[in-house]
XYZ file of C-alpha atoms in Angstrom:
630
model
C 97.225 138.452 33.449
C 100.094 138.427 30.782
C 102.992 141.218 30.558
C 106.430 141.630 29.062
C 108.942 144.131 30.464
C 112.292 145.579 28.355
C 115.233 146.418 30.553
C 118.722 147.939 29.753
C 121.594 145.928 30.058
C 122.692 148.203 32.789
C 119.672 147.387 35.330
C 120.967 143.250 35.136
C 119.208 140.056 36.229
C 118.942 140.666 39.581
C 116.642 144.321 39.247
C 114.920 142.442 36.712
C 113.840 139.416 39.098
C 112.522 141.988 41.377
C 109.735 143.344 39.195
C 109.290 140.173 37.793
C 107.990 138.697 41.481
C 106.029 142.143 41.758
C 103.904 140.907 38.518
C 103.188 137.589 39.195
C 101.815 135.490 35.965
C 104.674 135.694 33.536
C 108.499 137.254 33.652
C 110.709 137.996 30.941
C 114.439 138.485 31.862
C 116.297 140.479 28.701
C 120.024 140.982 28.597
C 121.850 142.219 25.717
C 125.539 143.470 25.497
C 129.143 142.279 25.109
C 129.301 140.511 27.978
C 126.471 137.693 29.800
C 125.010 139.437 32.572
C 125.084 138.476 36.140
C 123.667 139.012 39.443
C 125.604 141.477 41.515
C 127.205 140.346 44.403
C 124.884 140.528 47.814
C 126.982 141.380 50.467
C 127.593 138.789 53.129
C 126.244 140.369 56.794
C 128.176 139.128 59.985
C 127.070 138.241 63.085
C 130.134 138.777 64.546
C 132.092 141.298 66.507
C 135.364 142.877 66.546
C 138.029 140.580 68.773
C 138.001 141.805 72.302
C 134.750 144.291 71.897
C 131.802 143.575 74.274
C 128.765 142.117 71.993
C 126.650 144.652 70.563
C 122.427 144.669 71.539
C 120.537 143.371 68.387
C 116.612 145.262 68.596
C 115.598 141.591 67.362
C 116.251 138.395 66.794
C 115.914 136.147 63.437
C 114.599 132.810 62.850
C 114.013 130.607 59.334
C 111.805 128.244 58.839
C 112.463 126.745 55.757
C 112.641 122.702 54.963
C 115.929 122.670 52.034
C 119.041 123.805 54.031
C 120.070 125.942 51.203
C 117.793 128.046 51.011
C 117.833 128.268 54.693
C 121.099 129.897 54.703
C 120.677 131.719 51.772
C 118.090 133.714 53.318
C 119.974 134.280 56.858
C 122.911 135.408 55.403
C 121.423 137.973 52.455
C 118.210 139.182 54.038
C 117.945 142.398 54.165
C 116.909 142.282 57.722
C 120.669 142.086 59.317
C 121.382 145.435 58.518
C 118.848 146.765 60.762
C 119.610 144.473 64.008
C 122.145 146.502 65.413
C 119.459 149.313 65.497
C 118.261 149.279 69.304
C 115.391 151.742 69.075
C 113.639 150.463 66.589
C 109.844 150.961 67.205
C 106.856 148.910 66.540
C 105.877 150.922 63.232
C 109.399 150.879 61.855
C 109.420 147.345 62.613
C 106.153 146.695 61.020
C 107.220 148.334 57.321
C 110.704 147.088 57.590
C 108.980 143.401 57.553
C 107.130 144.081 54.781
C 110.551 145.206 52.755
C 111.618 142.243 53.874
C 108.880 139.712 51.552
C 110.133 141.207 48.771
C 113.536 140.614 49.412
C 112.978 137.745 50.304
C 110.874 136.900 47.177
C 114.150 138.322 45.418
C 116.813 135.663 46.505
C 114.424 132.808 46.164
C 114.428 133.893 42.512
C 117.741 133.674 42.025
C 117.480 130.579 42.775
C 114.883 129.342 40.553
C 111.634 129.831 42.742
C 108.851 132.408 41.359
C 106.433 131.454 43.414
C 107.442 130.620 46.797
C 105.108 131.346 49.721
C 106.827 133.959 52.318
C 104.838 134.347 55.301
C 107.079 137.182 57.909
C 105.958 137.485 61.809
C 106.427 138.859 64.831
C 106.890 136.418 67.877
C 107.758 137.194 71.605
C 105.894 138.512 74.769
C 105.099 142.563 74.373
C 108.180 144.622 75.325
C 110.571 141.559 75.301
C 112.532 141.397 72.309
C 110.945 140.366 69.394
C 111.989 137.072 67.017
C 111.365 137.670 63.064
C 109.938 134.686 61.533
C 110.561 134.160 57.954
C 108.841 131.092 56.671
C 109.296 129.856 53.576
C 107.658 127.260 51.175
C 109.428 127.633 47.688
C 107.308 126.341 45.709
C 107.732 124.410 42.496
C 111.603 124.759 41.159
C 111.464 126.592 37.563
C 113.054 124.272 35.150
C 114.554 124.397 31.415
C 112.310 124.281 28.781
C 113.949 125.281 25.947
C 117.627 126.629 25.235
C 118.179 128.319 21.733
C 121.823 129.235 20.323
C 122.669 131.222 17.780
C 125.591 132.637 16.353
C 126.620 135.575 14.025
C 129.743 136.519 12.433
C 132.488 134.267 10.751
C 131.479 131.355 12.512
C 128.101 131.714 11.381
C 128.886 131.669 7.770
C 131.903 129.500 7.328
C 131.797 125.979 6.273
C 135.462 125.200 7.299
C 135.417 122.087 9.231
C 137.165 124.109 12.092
C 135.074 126.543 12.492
C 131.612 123.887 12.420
C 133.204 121.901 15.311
C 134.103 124.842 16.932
C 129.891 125.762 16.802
C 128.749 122.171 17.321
C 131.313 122.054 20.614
C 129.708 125.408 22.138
C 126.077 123.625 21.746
C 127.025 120.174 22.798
C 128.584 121.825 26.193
C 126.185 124.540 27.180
C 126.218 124.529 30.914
C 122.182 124.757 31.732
C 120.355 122.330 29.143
C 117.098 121.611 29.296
C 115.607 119.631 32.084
C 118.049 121.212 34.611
C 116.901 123.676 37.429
C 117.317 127.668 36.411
C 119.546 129.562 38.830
C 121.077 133.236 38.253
C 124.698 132.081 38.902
C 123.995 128.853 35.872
C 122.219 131.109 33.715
C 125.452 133.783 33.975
C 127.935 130.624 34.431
C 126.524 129.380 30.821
C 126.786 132.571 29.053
C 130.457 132.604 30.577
C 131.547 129.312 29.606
C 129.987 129.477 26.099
C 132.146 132.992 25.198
C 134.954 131.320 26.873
C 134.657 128.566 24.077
C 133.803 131.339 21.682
C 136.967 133.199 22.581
C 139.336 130.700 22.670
C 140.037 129.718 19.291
C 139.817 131.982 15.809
C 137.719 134.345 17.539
C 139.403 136.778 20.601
C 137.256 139.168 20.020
C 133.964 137.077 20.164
C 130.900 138.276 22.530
C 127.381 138.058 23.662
C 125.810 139.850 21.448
C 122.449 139.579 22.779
C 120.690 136.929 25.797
C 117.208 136.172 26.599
C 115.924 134.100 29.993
C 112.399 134.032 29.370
C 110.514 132.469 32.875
C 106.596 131.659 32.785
C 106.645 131.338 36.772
C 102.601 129.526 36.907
C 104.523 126.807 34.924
C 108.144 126.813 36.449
C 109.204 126.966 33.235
C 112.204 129.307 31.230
C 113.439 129.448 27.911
C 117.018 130.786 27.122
C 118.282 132.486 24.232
C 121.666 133.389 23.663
C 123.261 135.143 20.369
C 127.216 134.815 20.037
C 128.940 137.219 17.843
C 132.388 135.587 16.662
C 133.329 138.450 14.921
C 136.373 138.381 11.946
C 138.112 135.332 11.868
C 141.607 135.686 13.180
C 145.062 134.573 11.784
C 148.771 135.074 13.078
C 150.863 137.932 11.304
C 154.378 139.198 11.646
C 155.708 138.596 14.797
C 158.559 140.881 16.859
C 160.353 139.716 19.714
C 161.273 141.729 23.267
C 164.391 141.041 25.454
C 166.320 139.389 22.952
C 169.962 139.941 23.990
C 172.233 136.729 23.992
C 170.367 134.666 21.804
C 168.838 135.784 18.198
C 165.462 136.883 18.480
C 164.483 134.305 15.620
C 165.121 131.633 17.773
C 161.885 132.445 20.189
C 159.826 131.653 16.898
C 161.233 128.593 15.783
C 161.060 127.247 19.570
C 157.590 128.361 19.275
C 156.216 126.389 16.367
C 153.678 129.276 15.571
C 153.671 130.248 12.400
C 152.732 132.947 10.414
C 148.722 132.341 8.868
C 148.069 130.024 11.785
C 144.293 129.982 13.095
C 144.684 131.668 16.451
C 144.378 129.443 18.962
C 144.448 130.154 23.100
C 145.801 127.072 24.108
C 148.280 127.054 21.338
C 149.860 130.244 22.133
C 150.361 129.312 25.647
C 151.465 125.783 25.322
C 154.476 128.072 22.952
C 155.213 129.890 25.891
C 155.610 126.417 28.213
C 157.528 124.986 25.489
C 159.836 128.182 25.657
C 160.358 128.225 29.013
C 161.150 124.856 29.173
C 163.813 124.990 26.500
C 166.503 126.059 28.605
C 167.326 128.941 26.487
C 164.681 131.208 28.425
C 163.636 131.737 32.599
C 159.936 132.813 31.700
C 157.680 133.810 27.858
C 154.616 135.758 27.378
C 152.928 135.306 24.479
C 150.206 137.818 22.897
C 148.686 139.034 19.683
C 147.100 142.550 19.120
C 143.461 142.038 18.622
C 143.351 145.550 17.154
C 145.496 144.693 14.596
C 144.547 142.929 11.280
C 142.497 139.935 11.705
C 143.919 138.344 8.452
C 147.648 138.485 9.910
C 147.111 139.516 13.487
C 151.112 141.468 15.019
C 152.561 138.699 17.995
C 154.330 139.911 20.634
C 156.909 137.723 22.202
C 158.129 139.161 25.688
C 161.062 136.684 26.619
C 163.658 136.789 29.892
C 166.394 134.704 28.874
C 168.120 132.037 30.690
C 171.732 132.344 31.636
C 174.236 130.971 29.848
C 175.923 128.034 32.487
C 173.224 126.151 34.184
C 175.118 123.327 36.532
C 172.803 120.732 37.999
C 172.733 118.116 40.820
C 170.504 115.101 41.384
C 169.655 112.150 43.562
C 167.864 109.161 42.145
C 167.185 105.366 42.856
C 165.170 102.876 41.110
C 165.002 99.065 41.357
C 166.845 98.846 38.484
C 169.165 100.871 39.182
C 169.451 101.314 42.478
C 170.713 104.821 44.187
C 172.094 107.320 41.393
C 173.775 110.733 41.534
C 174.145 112.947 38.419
C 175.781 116.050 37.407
C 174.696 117.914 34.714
C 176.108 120.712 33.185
C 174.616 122.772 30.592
C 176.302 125.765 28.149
C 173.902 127.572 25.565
C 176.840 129.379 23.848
C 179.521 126.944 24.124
C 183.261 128.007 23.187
C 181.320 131.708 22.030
C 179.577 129.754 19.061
C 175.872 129.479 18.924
C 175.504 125.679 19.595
C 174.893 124.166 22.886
C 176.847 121.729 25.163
C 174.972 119.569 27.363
C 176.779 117.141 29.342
C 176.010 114.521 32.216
C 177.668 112.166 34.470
C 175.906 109.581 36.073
C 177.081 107.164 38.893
C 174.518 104.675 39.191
C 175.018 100.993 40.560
C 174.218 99.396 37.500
C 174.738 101.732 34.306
C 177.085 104.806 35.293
C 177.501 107.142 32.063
C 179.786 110.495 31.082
C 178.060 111.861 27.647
C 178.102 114.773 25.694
C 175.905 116.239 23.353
C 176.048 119.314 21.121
C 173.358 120.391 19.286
C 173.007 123.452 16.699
C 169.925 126.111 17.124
C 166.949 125.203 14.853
C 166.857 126.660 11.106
C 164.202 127.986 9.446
C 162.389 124.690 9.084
C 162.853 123.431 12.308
C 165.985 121.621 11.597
C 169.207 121.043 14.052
C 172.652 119.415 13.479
C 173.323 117.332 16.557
C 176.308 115.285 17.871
C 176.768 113.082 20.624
C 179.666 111.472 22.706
C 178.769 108.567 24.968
C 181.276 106.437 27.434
C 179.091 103.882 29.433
C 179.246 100.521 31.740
C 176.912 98.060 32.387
C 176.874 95.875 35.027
C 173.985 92.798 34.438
C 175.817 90.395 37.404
C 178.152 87.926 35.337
C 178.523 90.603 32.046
C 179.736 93.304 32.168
C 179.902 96.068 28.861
C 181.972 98.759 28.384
C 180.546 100.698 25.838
C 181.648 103.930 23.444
C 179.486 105.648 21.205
C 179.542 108.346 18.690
C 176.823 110.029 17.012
C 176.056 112.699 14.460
C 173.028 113.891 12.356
C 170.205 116.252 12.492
C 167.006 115.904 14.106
C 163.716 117.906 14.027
C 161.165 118.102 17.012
C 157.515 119.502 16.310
C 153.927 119.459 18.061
C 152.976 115.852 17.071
C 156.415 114.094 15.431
C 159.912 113.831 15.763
C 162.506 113.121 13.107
C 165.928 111.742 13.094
C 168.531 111.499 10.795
C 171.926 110.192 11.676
C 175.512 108.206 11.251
C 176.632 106.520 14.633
C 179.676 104.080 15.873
C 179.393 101.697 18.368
C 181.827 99.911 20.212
C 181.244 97.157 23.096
C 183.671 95.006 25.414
C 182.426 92.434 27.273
C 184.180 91.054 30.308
C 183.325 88.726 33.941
C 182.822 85.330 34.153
C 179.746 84.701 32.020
C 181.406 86.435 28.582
C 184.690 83.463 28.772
C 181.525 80.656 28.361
C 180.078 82.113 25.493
C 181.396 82.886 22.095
C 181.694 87.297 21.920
C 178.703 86.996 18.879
C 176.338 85.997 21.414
C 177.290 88.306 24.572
C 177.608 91.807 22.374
C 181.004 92.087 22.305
C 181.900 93.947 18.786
C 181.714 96.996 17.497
C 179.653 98.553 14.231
C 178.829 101.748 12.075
C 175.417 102.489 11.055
C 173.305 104.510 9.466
C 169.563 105.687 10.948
C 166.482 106.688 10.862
C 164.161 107.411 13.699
C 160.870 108.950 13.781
C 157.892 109.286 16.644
C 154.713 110.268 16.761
C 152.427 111.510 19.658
C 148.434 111.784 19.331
C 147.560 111.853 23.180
C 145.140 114.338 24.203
C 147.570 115.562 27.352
C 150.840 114.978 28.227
C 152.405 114.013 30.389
C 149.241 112.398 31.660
C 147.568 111.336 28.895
C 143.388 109.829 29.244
C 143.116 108.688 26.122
C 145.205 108.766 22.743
C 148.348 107.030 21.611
C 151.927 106.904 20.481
C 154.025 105.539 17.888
C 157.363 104.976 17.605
C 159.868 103.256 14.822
C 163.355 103.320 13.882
C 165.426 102.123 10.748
C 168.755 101.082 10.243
C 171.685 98.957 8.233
C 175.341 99.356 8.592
C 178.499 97.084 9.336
C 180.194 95.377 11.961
C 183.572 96.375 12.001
C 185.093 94.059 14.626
C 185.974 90.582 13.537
C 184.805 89.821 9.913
C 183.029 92.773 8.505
C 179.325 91.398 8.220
C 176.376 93.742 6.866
C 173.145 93.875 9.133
C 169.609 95.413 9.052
C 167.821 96.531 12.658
C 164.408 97.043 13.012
C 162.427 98.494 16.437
C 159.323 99.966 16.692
C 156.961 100.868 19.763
C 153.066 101.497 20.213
C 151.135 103.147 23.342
C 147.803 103.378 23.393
C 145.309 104.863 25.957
C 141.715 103.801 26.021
C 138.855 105.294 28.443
C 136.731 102.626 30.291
C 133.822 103.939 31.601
C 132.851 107.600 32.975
C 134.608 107.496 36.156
C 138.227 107.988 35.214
C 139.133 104.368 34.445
C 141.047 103.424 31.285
C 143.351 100.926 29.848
C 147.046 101.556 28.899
C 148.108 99.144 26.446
C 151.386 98.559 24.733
C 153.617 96.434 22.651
C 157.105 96.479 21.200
C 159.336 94.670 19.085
C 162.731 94.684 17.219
C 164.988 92.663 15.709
C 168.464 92.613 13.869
C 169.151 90.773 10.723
C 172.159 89.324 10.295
C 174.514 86.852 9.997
C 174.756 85.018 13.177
C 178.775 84.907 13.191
C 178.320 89.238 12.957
C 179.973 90.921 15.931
C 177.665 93.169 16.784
C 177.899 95.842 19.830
C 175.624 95.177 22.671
C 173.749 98.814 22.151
C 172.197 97.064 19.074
C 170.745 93.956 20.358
C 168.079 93.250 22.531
C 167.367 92.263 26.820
C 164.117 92.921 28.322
C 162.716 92.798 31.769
C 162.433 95.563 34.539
C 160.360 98.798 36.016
C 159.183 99.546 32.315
C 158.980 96.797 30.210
C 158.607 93.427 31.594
C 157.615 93.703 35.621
C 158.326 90.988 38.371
C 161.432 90.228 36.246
C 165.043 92.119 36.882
C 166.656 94.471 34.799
C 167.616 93.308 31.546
C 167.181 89.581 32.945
C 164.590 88.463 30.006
C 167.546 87.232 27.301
C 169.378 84.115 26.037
C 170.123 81.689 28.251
C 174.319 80.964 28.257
C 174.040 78.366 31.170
C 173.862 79.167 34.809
C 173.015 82.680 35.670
C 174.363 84.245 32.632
C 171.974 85.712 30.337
C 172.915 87.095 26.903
C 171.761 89.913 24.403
C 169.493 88.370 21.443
C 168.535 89.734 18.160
C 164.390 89.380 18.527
C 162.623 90.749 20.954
C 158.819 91.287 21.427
C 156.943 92.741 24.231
C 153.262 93.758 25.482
C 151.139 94.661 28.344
C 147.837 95.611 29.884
C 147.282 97.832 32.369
C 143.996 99.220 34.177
C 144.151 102.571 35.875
C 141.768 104.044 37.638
C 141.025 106.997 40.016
C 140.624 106.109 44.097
C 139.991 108.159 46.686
C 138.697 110.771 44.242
C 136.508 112.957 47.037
C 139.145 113.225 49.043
C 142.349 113.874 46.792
C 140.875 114.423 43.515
C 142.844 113.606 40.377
C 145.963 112.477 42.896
C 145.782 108.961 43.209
C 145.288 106.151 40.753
C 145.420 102.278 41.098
C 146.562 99.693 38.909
C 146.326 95.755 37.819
C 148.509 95.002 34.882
C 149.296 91.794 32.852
C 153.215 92.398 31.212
C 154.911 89.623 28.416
C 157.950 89.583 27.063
C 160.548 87.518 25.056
C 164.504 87.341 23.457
C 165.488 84.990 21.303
C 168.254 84.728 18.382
C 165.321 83.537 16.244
C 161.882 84.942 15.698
C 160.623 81.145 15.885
C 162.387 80.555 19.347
C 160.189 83.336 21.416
C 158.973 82.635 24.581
C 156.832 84.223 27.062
C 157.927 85.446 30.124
C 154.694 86.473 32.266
C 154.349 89.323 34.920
C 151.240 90.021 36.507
C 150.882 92.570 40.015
C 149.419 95.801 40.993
C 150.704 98.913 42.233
C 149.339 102.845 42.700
C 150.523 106.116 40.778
C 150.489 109.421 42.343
C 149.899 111.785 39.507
C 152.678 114.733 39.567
C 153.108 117.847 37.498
C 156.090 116.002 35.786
C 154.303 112.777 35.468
C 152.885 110.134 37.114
C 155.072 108.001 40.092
C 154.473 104.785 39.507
C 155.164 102.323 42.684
C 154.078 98.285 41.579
C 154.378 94.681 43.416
C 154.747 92.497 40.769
C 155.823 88.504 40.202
C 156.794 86.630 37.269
C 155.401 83.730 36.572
C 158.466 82.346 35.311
C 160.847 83.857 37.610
C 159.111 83.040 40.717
C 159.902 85.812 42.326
C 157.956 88.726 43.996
C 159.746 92.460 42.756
C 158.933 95.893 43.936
C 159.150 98.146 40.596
C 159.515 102.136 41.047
C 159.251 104.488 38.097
C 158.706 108.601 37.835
C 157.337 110.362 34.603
C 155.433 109.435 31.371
C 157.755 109.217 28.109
C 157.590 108.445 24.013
């Protein structure tokens, strides 16, 4: 016997299943509608009674026999059955027909679950006039399976050939939740629909639906075939954009910290990564970020709702690192300073090795993204027999978007070096001079997260040539750049973090130049089992002096542990670090470091905690280090 049965949208999957076990030999299952339908919610029947209330008589008792523990307590807690326990004079008749209710609702929730054809056998057991057990045995028969799955699509994203727009249709294929081979459920079947419109909906198209789902199930063959029809609708584009609770600042600024622009694709993920990067730009407490989907699609109205911070922010911290040791810092922070629109941000750090008072005023962003910038900077550092005293001064304009950031800018440098190690070396050697320069920094990011990036990578470089102006005035060149790439190993989480780095000053080797511009490697981030700053020239005894190469690298495997039990928390690690400083590119060495450690992954970054020991060194170090930066 063959049949096909049409049902409104309104009736849903679960009605549906129920005539389809009524008419065994085929079952067709047809949704349509702006939304994937679902199974509504059986409510869960308790057992128990109210706190201090004597137990209430059931007329009978309930028993399942049923091999696959799921089913099992599928059945005892959505048969219909427990509603009628509590009924205490509940004769043998009413008994008899309420049992056979109960196959078919039983028959119902096993197809939910992918069974057509189970076998439900229902009796009564006990001794006459005792109180009777209900049996419900079940043998489910074979699990219907995926046969088939066919997507469509209509709308925009049906007919365009942008490149966007076919990766956006190949993605919602490639990641359909119930492909074939799998076992058909109601909850996957409405969980696929969902997580296909979500993927739909989330980029160029917010007002994309269902327009129309099929779950076709030949029960004798355990077999279903899915169709789904997505309509994208118009493609969608940002328009004007207006901006609410504006007050202190202008409201232009909320777009320019945005980086949305008007005749950008609309994008979810976009829009709310604006409203992180708003809130976290000191200028505002909280963001909400919408567009009208009513509007025009070709230049869809954006609605910024913005609470903005206060003016004075003051800030207190405690700190310690190995390479630092214990740190406090006060930072103070003025959005309007002296009643002009520029900001102040200053800090004051006491740490045991590199305490620093700075100040920095930057401009708001123009049109293009743009901001003048200026920078005050009074610093020590303390590396055992050398210590630098350091002032700098900086000035030029900088520009910060999704992917890159830009630098322009003129700075002066000053260095004195003092202790016992800077009277045994001549001051070209130990970074004691001073310099003017002029720079040119840029950075780009292409990680797929941040700031715990899986896989992607970053690179960094920086330009610049200027003067020393202590001493004879001697023209140099300085050259750094930086690269950070993550690689996936595997399925299970693993990957590799590799990285290298090098710079190096031309000049001539009688040039005083300030320490800030040379180069000293070793510590938490750059060279482990090694001290801070310790990887240098060698000036005889413990003293160890800036040079003007440097190179760097290392490998590090992370991967996820203890995943069931705190999933996504904890990672561990075996790296391999190198490093070098020399005063030429020919006299490089390699200073190994090789350890392991674990990172706890935080919502600010990852906490990094490492054993390491250099091979050259000797020496066994404990390395600590919070948060993921370049």
């Amino acid at each position: 016997m063959t049949c096909s049965t049409v049902f409104p949208a309104r009736w849903r999957a679960a009605l549906t299943l129920a005539l389809v076990l009524a008419l065994p030999g085929c079952a067709i299952l047809r949704t349509s509608g702006d939304e994937a339908s679902s199974r509504p919610p059986v409510p869960e029947r308790s057992q128990t009674t109210p706190t201090g209330a004597a137990p209430q008589a059931t007329a009978f008792d309930i028993r399942i026999e049923a091999e696959d523990d799921d089913l099992r307590h599928l059945i005892e807690r959505h048969n219909e059955l427990q509603r009628y326990r509590a009924v205490a004079d509940l004769d043998e008749a009413e008994l008899a027909r309420l049992l056979a209710l109960a196959e078919r609702d039983v028959r119902n929730l096993l197809g939910t679950e992918g069974y057509f054809t189970p076998q439900v056998t229902l009796r009564r057991d006990g001794a006459p006039g005792a109180r009777p057990t209900v049996v419900i045995a079940i043998e489910p028969g074979p699990a219907t399976t995926i046969a088939a799955v066919d997507i469509g699509f209509e709308g925009d994203i049906a007919q365009s050939a942008d490149p966007g727009a076919v990766a956006q249709r190949e993605a919602i294929v490639e990641n359909w939740g119930l492909p074939e081979g799998r076992r058909f459920t109601q909850d996957r079947w409405s969980g696929a629909k969902t997580g296909a419109l979500r993927q739909l909906v989330k980029r160029r198209y917010p007002r994309g639906k269902v327009g129309h789902s099929l779950a076709d199930v030949d029960a004798p063959q355990a077999q279903a075939r899915l169709g789904v029809r997505l309509d994208s609708g118009p493609l969608y584009r940002l328009g004007p954009a207006t901006v609410q609770g504006a007050k202190r600042y202008p409201p232009e600024l909320a777009e320019r910290l945005s980086w949305l622009k008007p005749g950008d694709v609309y994008d979810q993920k976009k829009l709310v990564d604006a409203q992180q990067r708003l809130a976290g730009s000191g200028y505002y407490d909280s963001a909400y970020i919408s567009i009208d989907p009513e509007g025009d699609p070709a230049a869809a109205p954006v609605s910024y709702t913005v609470t903005e911070a206060k003016r004075h922010k003051v800030q207190l911290g405690l700190g310690y690192s190995t390479d630092g040791g214990a740190r406090v810092s006060l930072e103070h922070r003025d959005n309007t300073v002296f009643g002009t629109s520029w900001r102040a941000d200053t800090k004051l750090h006491l740490d045991q090795k590199a305490p620093l008072l700075q100040t920095e005023l930057t401009s708001l962003p123009d049109a293009r993204g743009w901001r003048w910038a200026g920078l005050a900077r009074y610093m020590r550092q303390d590396d055992g027999a050398l210590n630098t005293t350091s002032k700098t001064l900086r000035a030029g304009i900088a520009k910060t978007e999704e992917r890159y950031d830009r630098h322009f800018y003129l700075q002066y440098d000053h260095a004195r070096v003092t202790g016992s190690g800077a009277r045994a070396a001549p001051d070209a050697l130990i970074g004691d001079g001073a310099a003017v320069s002029a720079n040119y920094a840029w950075t780009g990011r292409y990680f797929d997260r941040l700031p715990v990036p899986s896989r992607g990578y970053g690179l960094s470089g920086e330009v610049g040539a200027g003067v020393t102006t202590a001493g004879e005035r001697k023209p140099f060149a300085r050259l750094t750049g930086r690269w950070l790439g993550i690689v996936p190993v595997g399925d299970g989480g693993s990957r590799l973090a590799l990285r290298t780095e090098a710079g190096a000053v031309l000049a001539d080797k009688r040039a005083r130049l300030p320490l800030s511009y040379l180069f000293r490697t070793g510590g938490d981030t750059t060279v482990r089992g090694y001290g801070y700053r310790s990887i240098g020239i060698p000036l005889g005894g413990d003293v160890v002096g800036p040079g003007r190469y440097m190179a760097a690298g290392s490998v590090e495997w992370q991967r996820p542990v203890l995943r069931e039990r705190f999933p996504g928390l904890l990672e561990h690690t075996l790296f391999i670090d190198v490093g070098g400083v020399a005063n030429r590119a020919s006299d490089l060495r390699a200073h190994w470091g090789v350890g392991t450690g674990v990172r706890l992954i935080t919502p600010v970054g990852p906490m990094q905690l490492d054993i390491a020991y250099g091979l050259k060194s000797k020496r066994l170090r404990l390395h600590m280090n919070v948060g993921f930066v370049f």
